[in-house]
Tab-separated table of C-alpha atoms and ligand atoms in Angstrom:
chain	number	residue	atom	x	y	z
A	1	MET	CA	0.000	0.000	0.000
A	2	PRO	CA	2.716	2.324	-1.035
A	3	GLY	CA	1.846	6.033	-1.277
A	4	PHE	CA	5.530	6.658	-0.586
A	5	GLU	CA	6.429	5.269	-4.008
A	6	LEU	CA	5.231	8.479	-5.602
A	7	PHE	CA	6.545	11.185	-3.259
A	8	GLY	CA	7.203	14.309	-5.284
A	9	ASP	CA	6.986	18.080	-5.469
A	10	ALA	CA	3.566	18.263	-3.810
A	11	GLU	CA	4.794	16.532	-0.622
A	12	ARG	CA	7.994	18.621	-0.636
A	13	LYS	CA	6.075	21.879	-0.933
A	14	GLU	CA	3.786	21.122	2.011
A	15	VAL	CA	6.712	20.042	4.219
A	16	ASN	CA	8.718	23.129	3.255
A	17	ASP	CA	5.803	25.380	4.281
A	18	VAL	CA	6.065	23.897	7.759
A	19	LEU	CA	9.847	24.082	7.959
A	20	GLU	CA	9.860	27.693	6.773
A	21	SER	CA	7.500	28.740	9.561
A	22	GLY	CA	9.351	26.505	12.028
A	23	VAL	CA	6.128	25.491	13.801
A	24	LEU	CA	6.053	21.714	13.962
A	25	MET	CA	3.280	21.516	16.538
A	26	ARG	CA	-0.350	21.427	15.470
A	27	TYR	CA	-1.650	23.637	18.309
A	28	GLY	CA	-0.731	27.206	19.232
A	29	PHE	CA	2.112	29.471	18.024
A	30	ASP	CA	-0.472	31.388	15.958
A	31	GLY	CA	1.783	34.376	15.290
A	32	MET	CA	4.712	32.350	13.960
A	33	ARG	CA	2.974	29.984	11.601
A	34	ASN	CA	2.458	32.196	8.537
A	35	GLY	CA	-1.065	30.867	8.237
A	36	HIS	CA	0.053	27.229	7.980
A	37	TRP	CA	-2.254	24.841	9.840
A	38	LYS	CA	-1.498	21.583	8.046
A	39	SER	CA	-3.260	19.300	10.536
A	40	LYS	CA	-6.428	21.412	10.499
A	41	GLU	CA	-6.316	21.588	6.704
A	42	LEU	CA	-5.883	17.839	6.406
A	43	GLU	CA	-8.766	17.228	8.820
A	44	GLN	CA	-11.008	19.473	6.698
A	45	GLU	CA	-10.010	17.726	3.460
A	46	LEU	CA	-10.398	14.309	5.045
A	47	GLN	CA	-13.913	15.225	6.187
A	48	ASP	CA	-14.785	16.274	2.657
A	49	TYR	CA	-13.239	13.194	1.062
A	50	MET	CA	-14.822	10.795	3.534
A	51	GLN	CA	-18.190	12.627	3.376
A	52	VAL	CA	-18.397	12.947	7.157
A	53	LYS	CA	-18.926	15.854	9.513
A	54	HIS	CA	-15.781	15.406	11.598
A	55	ALA	CA	-12.191	14.183	11.403
A	56	GLN	CA	-9.416	14.055	13.998
A	57	LEU	CA	-5.793	13.334	13.187
A	58	VAL	CA	-3.650	11.413	15.640
A	59	SER	CA	-0.134	9.982	15.779
A	60	SER	CA	-0.802	6.504	14.321
A	61	GLY	CA	-3.471	4.052	13.241
A	62	THR	CA	-3.084	2.226	16.540
A	63	ALA	CA	-3.632	5.540	18.335
A	64	ALA	CA	-6.709	6.164	16.150
A	65	LEU	CA	-8.223	2.875	17.323
A	66	SER	CA	-7.407	3.499	21.008
A	67	VAL	CA	-8.672	7.074	20.889
A	68	ALA	CA	-11.823	6.020	19.022
A	69	LEU	CA	-12.630	3.333	21.595
A	70	ALA	CA	-12.037	5.722	24.497
A	71	SER	CA	-14.079	8.442	22.761
A	72	VAL	CA	-17.144	6.226	22.401
A	73	GLY	CA	-16.858	5.256	26.070
A	74	ILE	CA	-15.451	1.733	25.910
A	75	GLY	CA	-13.405	0.744	28.962
A	76	THR	CA	-12.598	-1.800	31.627
A	77	GLY	CA	-14.325	-5.129	31.230
A	78	ASP	CA	-16.214	-4.213	28.046
A	79	GLU	CA	-15.916	-6.663	25.166
A	80	VAL	CA	-15.087	-5.684	21.603
A	81	ILE	CA	-15.529	-8.254	18.845
A	82	MET	CA	-12.668	-8.317	16.329
A	83	PRO	CA	-11.554	-10.670	13.534
A	84	SER	CA	-8.900	-13.415	13.799
A	85	PHE	CA	-7.245	-11.988	10.670
A	86	THR	CA	-6.177	-8.378	11.225
A	87	PHE	CA	-3.121	-6.508	12.411
A	88	VAL	CA	-2.068	-6.779	16.084
A	89	ALA	CA	-3.101	-3.130	16.496
A	90	SER	CA	-6.764	-4.172	16.871
A	91	PHE	CA	-5.883	-6.317	19.869
A	92	GLU	CA	-3.507	-3.721	21.330
A	93	ALA	CA	-5.977	-0.852	21.052
A	94	ILE	CA	-8.749	-2.783	22.772
A	95	LEU	CA	-6.402	-3.751	25.619
A	96	ALA	CA	-5.141	-0.165	25.844
A	97	VAL	CA	-8.540	1.002	27.107
A	98	GLY	CA	-8.862	-1.954	29.482
A	99	ALA	CA	-11.409	-3.750	27.334
A	100	ILE	CA	-11.397	-7.394	26.234
A	101	PRO	CA	-10.707	-8.389	22.616
A	102	VAL	CA	-13.044	-11.201	21.555
A	103	LEU	CA	-11.633	-12.817	18.433
A	104	VAL	CA	-13.990	-14.468	15.978
A	105	GLU	CA	-13.788	-16.283	12.655
A	106	ILE	CA	-13.577	-14.588	9.307
A	107	ASP	CA	-15.324	-15.716	6.114
A	108	ASP	CA	-14.467	-15.671	2.412
A	109	THR	CA	-14.460	-11.856	2.452
A	110	LEU	CA	-11.295	-12.259	4.624
A	111	THR	CA	-13.011	-10.047	7.199
A	112	LEU	CA	-15.460	-10.540	10.087
A	113	SER	CA	-18.033	-13.272	9.600
A	114	PRO	CA	-21.429	-11.823	10.664
A	115	LYS	CA	-22.518	-15.301	11.788
A	116	ALA	CA	-19.472	-15.634	14.049
A	117	VAL	CA	-20.113	-12.139	15.407
A	118	VAL	CA	-23.671	-13.010	16.456
A	119	GLU	CA	-22.436	-16.149	18.223
A	120	ALA	CA	-19.852	-14.125	20.182
A	121	ILE	CA	-22.195	-11.458	21.564
A	122	SER	CA	-22.477	-11.450	25.352
A	123	SER	CA	-23.904	-9.093	27.958
A	124	LYS	CA	-20.474	-7.381	28.059
A	125	THR	CA	-20.211	-6.702	24.317
A	126	LYS	CA	-20.087	-2.985	23.509
A	127	ALA	CA	-18.719	-2.802	19.979
A	128	ILE	CA	-17.968	-4.678	16.786
A	129	MET	CA	-14.727	-3.811	15.028
A	130	PRO	CA	-14.570	-4.894	11.375
A	131	VAL	CA	-11.098	-4.562	9.857
A	132	HIS	CA	-11.150	-4.048	6.101
A	133	MET	CA	-8.107	-6.158	5.384
A	134	CYS	CA	-6.069	-6.023	2.199
A	135	GLY	CA	-8.217	-3.475	0.389
A	136	SER	CA	-11.715	-4.907	0.830
A	137	MET	CA	-14.520	-4.761	3.341
A	138	ALA	CA	-16.747	-6.737	5.653
A	139	ASP	CA	-20.463	-7.083	4.963
A	140	LEU	CA	-21.226	-3.775	6.632
A	141	ASP	CA	-25.015	-3.878	6.185
A	142	ALA	CA	-25.126	-7.220	7.991
A	143	LEU	CA	-22.908	-5.893	10.794
A	144	ARG	CA	-24.999	-2.713	11.065
A	145	ARG	CA	-28.157	-4.790	11.515
A	146	ILE	CA	-26.466	-6.804	14.273
A	147	CYS	CA	-25.311	-3.598	15.986
A	148	ASP	CA	-28.792	-2.068	15.800
A	149	LYS	CA	-30.444	-5.192	17.160
A	150	HIS	CA	-28.042	-5.519	20.123
A	151	ASP	CA	-27.392	-1.827	20.715
A	152	LEU	CA	-23.688	-2.039	19.851
A	153	LEU	CA	-21.285	0.410	18.248
A	154	LEU	CA	-19.702	-0.223	14.855
A	155	VAL	CA	-16.027	0.825	14.891
A	156	GLU	CA	-14.458	0.456	11.434
A	157	ASP	CA	-10.751	-0.031	10.879
A	158	SER	CA	-10.147	1.027	7.305
A	159	SER	CA	-6.371	1.305	7.547
A	160	GLN	CA	-5.768	-1.124	4.694
A	161	ALA	CA	-8.639	-0.015	2.478
A	162	THR	CA	-8.460	3.772	2.335
A	163	GLY	CA	-10.068	4.786	-0.956
A	164	GLY	CA	-12.450	1.820	-1.110
A	165	THR	CA	-16.228	2.289	-0.874
A	166	TYR	CA	-19.324	0.421	0.286
A	167	LYS	CA	-22.723	1.295	-1.204
A	168	GLY	CA	-21.334	4.635	-2.331
A	169	LYS	CA	-19.839	5.555	1.038
A	170	PRO	CA	-16.078	5.776	1.587
A	171	LEU	CA	-14.884	2.927	3.807
A	172	GLY	CA	-14.437	4.231	7.328
A	173	SER	CA	-17.441	6.546	7.054
A	174	TYR	CA	-20.114	3.854	7.378
A	175	GLY	CA	-19.779	2.914	11.052
A	176	ASP	CA	-20.376	4.997	14.181
A	177	ILE	CA	-16.702	5.867	14.056
A	178	GLY	CA	-13.969	4.983	11.535
A	179	CYS	CA	-10.204	4.694	11.882
A	180	PHE	CA	-7.298	4.898	9.459
A	181	SER	CA	-3.579	4.338	9.637
A	182	LEU	CA	-1.451	6.752	7.647
A	183	ASP	CA	1.835	5.025	8.470
A	184	TYR	CA	4.677	4.682	6.006
A	185	VAL	CA	3.316	1.635	4.175
A	186	LYS	CA	-0.294	2.684	3.731
A	187	ILE	CA	-2.094	3.714	0.533
A	188	ILE	CA	-1.574	7.318	1.527
A	189	THR	CA	0.983	8.126	4.173
A	190	CYS	CA	1.971	10.812	6.660
A	191	GLY	CA	5.157	8.904	7.531
A	192	GLU	CA	3.495	8.123	10.836
A	193	GLY	CA	-0.083	9.161	11.497
A	194	GLY	CA	-3.677	8.109	11.856
A	195	ALA	CA	-7.174	9.524	11.609
A	196	ILE	CA	-10.635	9.130	13.074
A	197	VAL	CA	-13.808	10.087	11.228
A	198	THR	CA	-17.387	10.269	12.498
A	199	ASN	CA	-20.654	12.143	12.188
A	200	ASN	CA	-21.084	12.140	15.963
A	201	PRO	CA	-20.138	15.525	17.519
A	202	LYS	CA	-19.668	14.097	21.014
A	203	PHE	CA	-17.291	11.383	19.854
A	204	ILE	CA	-15.125	13.850	17.946
A	205	LYS	CA	-15.011	16.358	20.810
A	206	ASN	CA	-13.885	13.531	23.062
A	207	ALA	CA	-11.238	12.460	20.532
A	208	ASP	CA	-9.943	16.027	20.158
A	209	LYS	CA	-9.362	16.352	23.909
A	210	TYR	CA	-8.370	12.792	24.766
A	211	SER	CA	-5.627	12.791	22.101
A	212	ASP	CA	-4.029	15.912	23.641
A	213	HIS	CA	-3.850	15.391	27.420
A	214	GLY	CA	-7.494	16.372	27.862
A	215	HIS	CA	-6.937	19.966	26.649
A	216	ASP	CA	-10.223	21.646	25.734
A	217	HIS	CA	-8.560	23.713	22.964
A	218	GLU	CA	-10.616	26.799	23.888
A	219	GLY	CA	-8.895	30.146	23.339
A	220	ASN	CA	-5.269	30.527	22.334
A	221	ASP	CA	-3.383	30.243	25.612
A	222	ARG	CA	-2.504	26.590	26.020
A	223	GLY	CA	-1.455	27.072	29.630
A	224	ALA	CA	-4.873	28.473	30.523
A	225	GLU	CA	-6.907	25.735	28.900
A	226	ASN	CA	-9.223	23.557	30.958
A	227	HIS	CA	-9.087	19.760	31.085
A	228	PRO	CA	-12.579	18.307	31.314
A	229	PHE	CA	-11.159	14.767	31.616
A	230	LEU	CA	-8.012	12.658	31.516
A	231	GLY	CA	-6.211	12.431	28.211
A	232	TYR	CA	-2.903	11.284	26.764
A	233	ASN	CA	-0.631	12.448	23.979
A	234	PHE	CA	-1.606	10.987	20.624
A	235	ARG	CA	-0.922	14.217	18.680
A	236	ILE	CA	0.248	14.248	15.082
A	237	SER	CA	3.005	16.698	14.119
A	238	GLU	CA	2.624	19.350	11.439
A	239	LEU	CA	5.405	17.738	9.377
A	240	ASN	CA	3.533	14.451	9.219
A	241	ALA	CA	0.228	16.186	8.468
A	242	ALA	CA	1.910	18.152	5.663
A	243	VAL	CA	2.952	14.946	3.893
A	244	GLY	CA	-0.542	13.514	4.391
A	245	LEU	CA	-2.164	16.595	2.911
A	246	ALA	CA	-0.307	16.183	-0.358
A	247	GLN	CA	-0.981	12.445	-0.348
A	248	LEU	CA	-4.739	12.725	0.282
A	249	ARG	CA	-5.036	14.992	-2.742
A	250	ARG	CA	-3.540	12.115	-4.778
A	251	LEU	CA	-5.634	9.307	-3.312
A	252	ASP	CA	-7.956	8.998	-6.321
A	253	GLU	CA	-4.950	8.894	-8.650
A	254	PHE	CA	-3.343	6.152	-6.504
A	255	VAL	CA	-6.543	4.081	-6.426
A	256	SER	CA	-6.923	4.278	-10.205
A	257	ILE	CA	-3.301	3.141	-10.760
A	258	GLN	CA	-3.864	0.283	-8.316
A	259	LYS	CA	-7.095	-0.687	-10.083
A	260	LYS	CA	-5.349	-0.814	-13.461
A	261	ASN	CA	-2.481	-2.990	-12.161
A	262	TYR	CA	-4.822	-5.206	-10.117
A	263	THR	CA	-7.085	-5.809	-13.101
A	264	ILE	CA	-4.239	-6.940	-15.383
A	265	ILE	CA	-3.025	-9.508	-12.842
A	266	ARG	CA	-6.533	-10.664	-11.930
A	267	GLU	CA	-7.493	-11.240	-15.560
A	268	THR	CA	-4.400	-13.356	-16.122
A	269	LEU	CA	-4.918	-15.457	-12.983
A	270	SER	CA	-8.635	-15.892	-13.796
A	271	ASN	CA	-7.586	-18.215	-16.615
A	272	ILE	CA	-6.424	-20.794	-14.062
A	273	PRO	CA	-9.522	-22.813	-13.024
A	274	GLU	CA	-8.137	-23.672	-9.550
A	275	VAL	CA	-7.740	-19.987	-8.641
A	276	THR	CA	-10.710	-18.288	-6.965
A	277	PHE	CA	-10.950	-14.776	-5.542
A	278	ARG	CA	-12.113	-13.336	-2.238
A	279	THR	CA	-15.760	-12.312	-2.026
A	280	VAL	CA	-16.413	-8.589	-2.087
A	281	PRO	CA	-19.794	-7.857	-0.452
A	282	ASP	CA	-22.540	-6.565	-2.776
A	283	GLY	CA	-22.168	-2.840	-3.301
A	284	GLY	CA	-18.510	-2.824	-2.290
A	285	GLU	CA	-15.629	-1.459	-4.329
A	286	GLU	CA	-12.128	-2.404	-3.240
A	287	SER	CA	-9.266	0.040	-2.910
A	288	TYR	CA	-7.283	-2.400	-5.086
A	289	SER	CA	-4.303	-2.237	-2.753
A	290	PHE	CA	-3.986	-6.053	-2.818
A	291	LEU	CA	-5.143	-8.853	-5.063
A	292	ASN	CA	-6.312	-11.740	-2.873
A	293	PHE	CA	-6.879	-15.199	-4.261
A	294	PHE	CA	-7.470	-18.712	-2.955
A	295	LEU	CA	-5.813	-21.956	-4.031
A	296	PRO	CA	-7.307	-25.404	-3.429
A	297	ASP	CA	-5.407	-26.220	-0.208
A	298	LEU	CA	-2.669	-25.241	2.238
A	299	GLU	CA	0.007	-27.453	0.737
A	300	LYS	CA	-0.486	-26.064	-2.765
A	301	SER	CA	-0.477	-22.518	-1.405
A	302	ARG	CA	2.885	-23.166	0.274
A	303	LYS	CA	4.253	-24.655	-2.961
A	304	VAL	CA	3.113	-21.623	-4.940
A	305	MET	CA	4.709	-19.290	-2.388
A	306	SER	CA	8.002	-21.188	-2.752
A	307	ALA	CA	7.745	-20.923	-6.519
A	308	PHE	CA	7.121	-17.154	-6.170
A	309	LYS	CA	10.268	-16.817	-4.033
A	310	GLU	CA	12.417	-18.898	-6.369
A	311	ASN	CA	11.256	-16.865	-9.355
A	312	GLY	CA	11.635	-13.444	-7.742
A	313	VAL	CA	7.916	-12.614	-7.423
A	314	ASP	CA	8.026	-10.305	-4.402
A	315	ALA	CA	5.319	-8.573	-2.313
A	316	CYS	CA	3.072	-11.638	-1.985
A	317	PHE	CA	1.984	-12.801	1.462
A	318	HIS	CA	0.750	-16.117	2.792
A	319	TYR	CA	-0.594	-14.908	6.116
A	320	TYR	CA	-0.986	-18.423	7.491
A	321	ASP	CA	2.812	-18.617	7.812
A	322	ASN	CA	3.375	-14.965	8.689
A	323	ASN	CA	3.776	-13.557	12.206
A	324	TRP	CA	2.018	-10.256	11.673
A	325	HIS	CA	-1.574	-10.563	10.766
A	326	TYR	CA	-3.093	-13.818	11.872
A	327	ILE	CA	-3.885	-15.157	15.362
A	328	ARG	CA	-2.121	-18.484	14.629
A	329	LYS	CA	1.320	-16.965	15.222
A	330	TRP	CA	0.526	-14.368	17.873
A	331	GLN	CA	2.267	-16.345	20.596
A	332	HIS	CA	2.952	-13.328	22.839
A	333	LEU	CA	-0.741	-12.425	22.849
A	334	LYS	CA	-1.995	-15.973	23.282
A	335	GLU	CA	0.295	-16.281	26.303
A	336	ILE	CA	-0.667	-12.784	27.481
A	337	LYS	CA	2.919	-11.595	27.816
A	338	THR	CA	2.749	-8.030	29.085
A	339	LEU	CA	5.174	-5.771	30.935
A	340	TYR	CA	2.542	-4.828	33.484
A	341	LYS	CA	-0.381	-6.552	35.206
A	342	LEU	CA	-3.651	-6.711	33.322
A	343	SER	CA	-6.989	-6.527	35.088
A	344	ASN	CA	-8.550	-9.789	36.217
A	345	GLU	CA	-11.428	-9.184	33.810
A	346	VAL	CA	-9.063	-8.979	30.841
A	347	LYS	CA	-7.036	-12.009	31.997
A	348	GLU	CA	-10.221	-13.977	32.453
A	349	GLY	CA	-11.546	-12.825	29.059
A	350	LEU	CA	-8.349	-13.933	27.296
A	351	SER	CA	-7.828	-17.136	29.239
A	352	ASN	CA	-9.103	-19.482	26.537
A	353	LEU	CA	-7.316	-17.776	23.631
A	354	LYS	CA	-4.171	-19.915	23.933
A	355	ASP	CA	-5.948	-23.136	23.041
A	356	ARG	CA	-8.680	-21.743	20.849
A	357	GLU	CA	-8.811	-22.960	17.299
A	358	PHE	CA	-10.092	-21.009	14.318
A	359	PRO	CA	-10.804	-23.773	11.780
A	360	ILE	CA	-12.867	-21.603	9.419
A	361	SER	CA	-10.263	-18.844	9.403
A	362	ASP	CA	-7.534	-21.473	8.873
A	363	HIS	CA	-9.517	-22.760	5.904
A	364	PHE	CA	-9.488	-19.329	4.260
A	365	ILE	CA	-6.121	-17.962	5.401
A	366	GLY	CA	-4.329	-21.268	4.717
A	367	ARG	CA	-5.419	-21.101	1.067
A	368	ASN	CA	-5.101	-17.355	0.588
A	369	ILE	CA	-2.284	-15.512	-1.119
A	370	SER	CA	-2.341	-11.761	-0.928
A	371	CYS	CA	-0.382	-9.756	-3.505
A	372	LEU	CA	0.486	-6.163	-2.875
A	373	ILE	CA	-0.249	-3.875	-5.814
A	374	LYS	CA	2.451	-1.290	-6.360
A	375	LEU	CA	2.048	2.141	-7.890
A	376	SER	CA	5.423	2.348	-9.583
A	377	TRP	CA	5.135	-0.702	-11.867
A	378	THR	CA	5.076	0.027	-15.587
A	379	GLU	CA	2.402	-1.713	-17.661
A	380	GLU	CA	5.091	-3.967	-19.097
A	381	GLU	CA	6.257	-4.923	-15.606
A	382	VAL	CA	2.707	-5.732	-14.527
A	383	ASN	CA	2.164	-7.925	-17.593
A	384	GLN	CA	5.461	-9.752	-16.993
A	385	ARG	CA	4.616	-10.215	-13.309
A	386	ALA	CA	1.138	-11.550	-14.161
A	387	SER	CA	2.588	-14.151	-16.571
A	388	LEU	CA	5.291	-15.164	-14.099
A	389	MET	CA	2.731	-15.512	-11.309
A	390	ALA	CA	0.546	-17.695	-13.536
A	391	LYS	CA	3.553	-19.885	-14.367
A	392	CYS	CA	4.463	-20.279	-10.680
A	393	ILE	CA	0.871	-21.085	-9.715
A	394	LYS	CA	0.634	-23.781	-12.380
A	395	GLU	CA	3.942	-25.218	-11.149
A	396	GLY	CA	2.717	-25.212	-7.532
A	397	LEU	CA	-0.554	-26.875	-8.467
A	398	ASN	CA	1.213	-29.886	-10.019
B	401	LIG	C1	-5.552	-2.995	9.704
B	401	LIG	C2	-4.580	-2.159	10.460
B	401	LIG	N1	-5.009	-1.467	11.531
B	401	LIG	C3	-4.192	-0.685	12.252
B	401	LIG	C4	-2.857	-0.558	11.907
B	401	LIG	C5	-1.960	0.253	12.775
B	401	LIG	O1	-1.483	1.368	12.152
B	401	LIG	P1	-0.156	2.124	12.664
B	401	LIG	O2	1.011	1.388	12.134
B	401	LIG	O3	-0.299	3.475	12.020
B	401	LIG	O4	-0.225	2.188	14.122
B	401	LIG	C6	-2.365	-1.226	10.787
B	401	LIG	C7	-0.954	-1.111	10.395
B	401	LIG	O5	-0.401	-1.901	9.662
B	401	LIG	C8	-3.242	-2.052	10.043
B	401	LIG	O6	-2.833	-2.731	8.981
């Protein structure tokens, strides 16, 4: 998801504006900043792009998730339902507010299975957190219905699908609150950064204060500001916001390049009968940041991955054998290895994770290969890559 591949004059200009004024902090220093408020500008443009009323920038995608959960009032002992296939940030952010991550199976969308979600609801459940992995989304209408029926909040993590849409709405804008990572390897990047979007004025006011030590941001004397409640520092810097501003303005261009490259590879692989593709829910449009396909079984998927490596096909992931994104290899979390004591409620809530099996997720993740789509490939390179991938897949299937 490489917005950084196309850094250019636009990013340089925004960063230079900040360096010339010398104000790297997003709040205060009004007189020195020569009118440059990159974080505020990016929040405004993000609101417009995401078709929501409010946006709040923070220091990372993980921070966005933690701040979002705190802002909607989730805390000690509450349960948040999340998918078995995600990034560890989902788990970390839920623990960060003292809540309990409840992991459930995914389905052939590679995101939360609505059926598994329903089965996991308890009297402690407060929110459902779909994670739109590898460029595509969960069945959001189904999850919305579940939330409405059980009075739960829908917290979207759209970090890997920025630029995708569902029923005409930008991903991240559909739920009660949506989160994005803008780290270095995302579709658009700030270097390090994250964002929260919502139409709920209370949630965004909470996020604004909570992400900056509880400051109420009233007036222009930071030392005289009130603190209506406890907060922490999850602020973004102006330098990071400046890069993000230039990148957001190029998001549509990035998505269209990704779509072109994705389509070439997909069409080539479609000619192999054993290859099937992930399901995209009706009304969904991917961000095209990855092409995800399934092979008939785990063994063949491993053979194809070996063939990719031997033939120099990079940027393809078999998450079943990868430590980052799938519960199977999250040993430190299964064994609850933390530097400090967790609450008894959290320990109790996680106690069965070590031995829990996720056979349905294994079935999908074991057979899935996920190929990153780069922006910098020429058409010739994409065509060559598509043919080489097809050759390797045929080899692995034999
Ligand atoms: C789905 C998902 N959520 C959250 C994050 C966390 O983002 P950050 O690295 O900005 O903390 C990531 C990062 O890879 C991610 O992929």
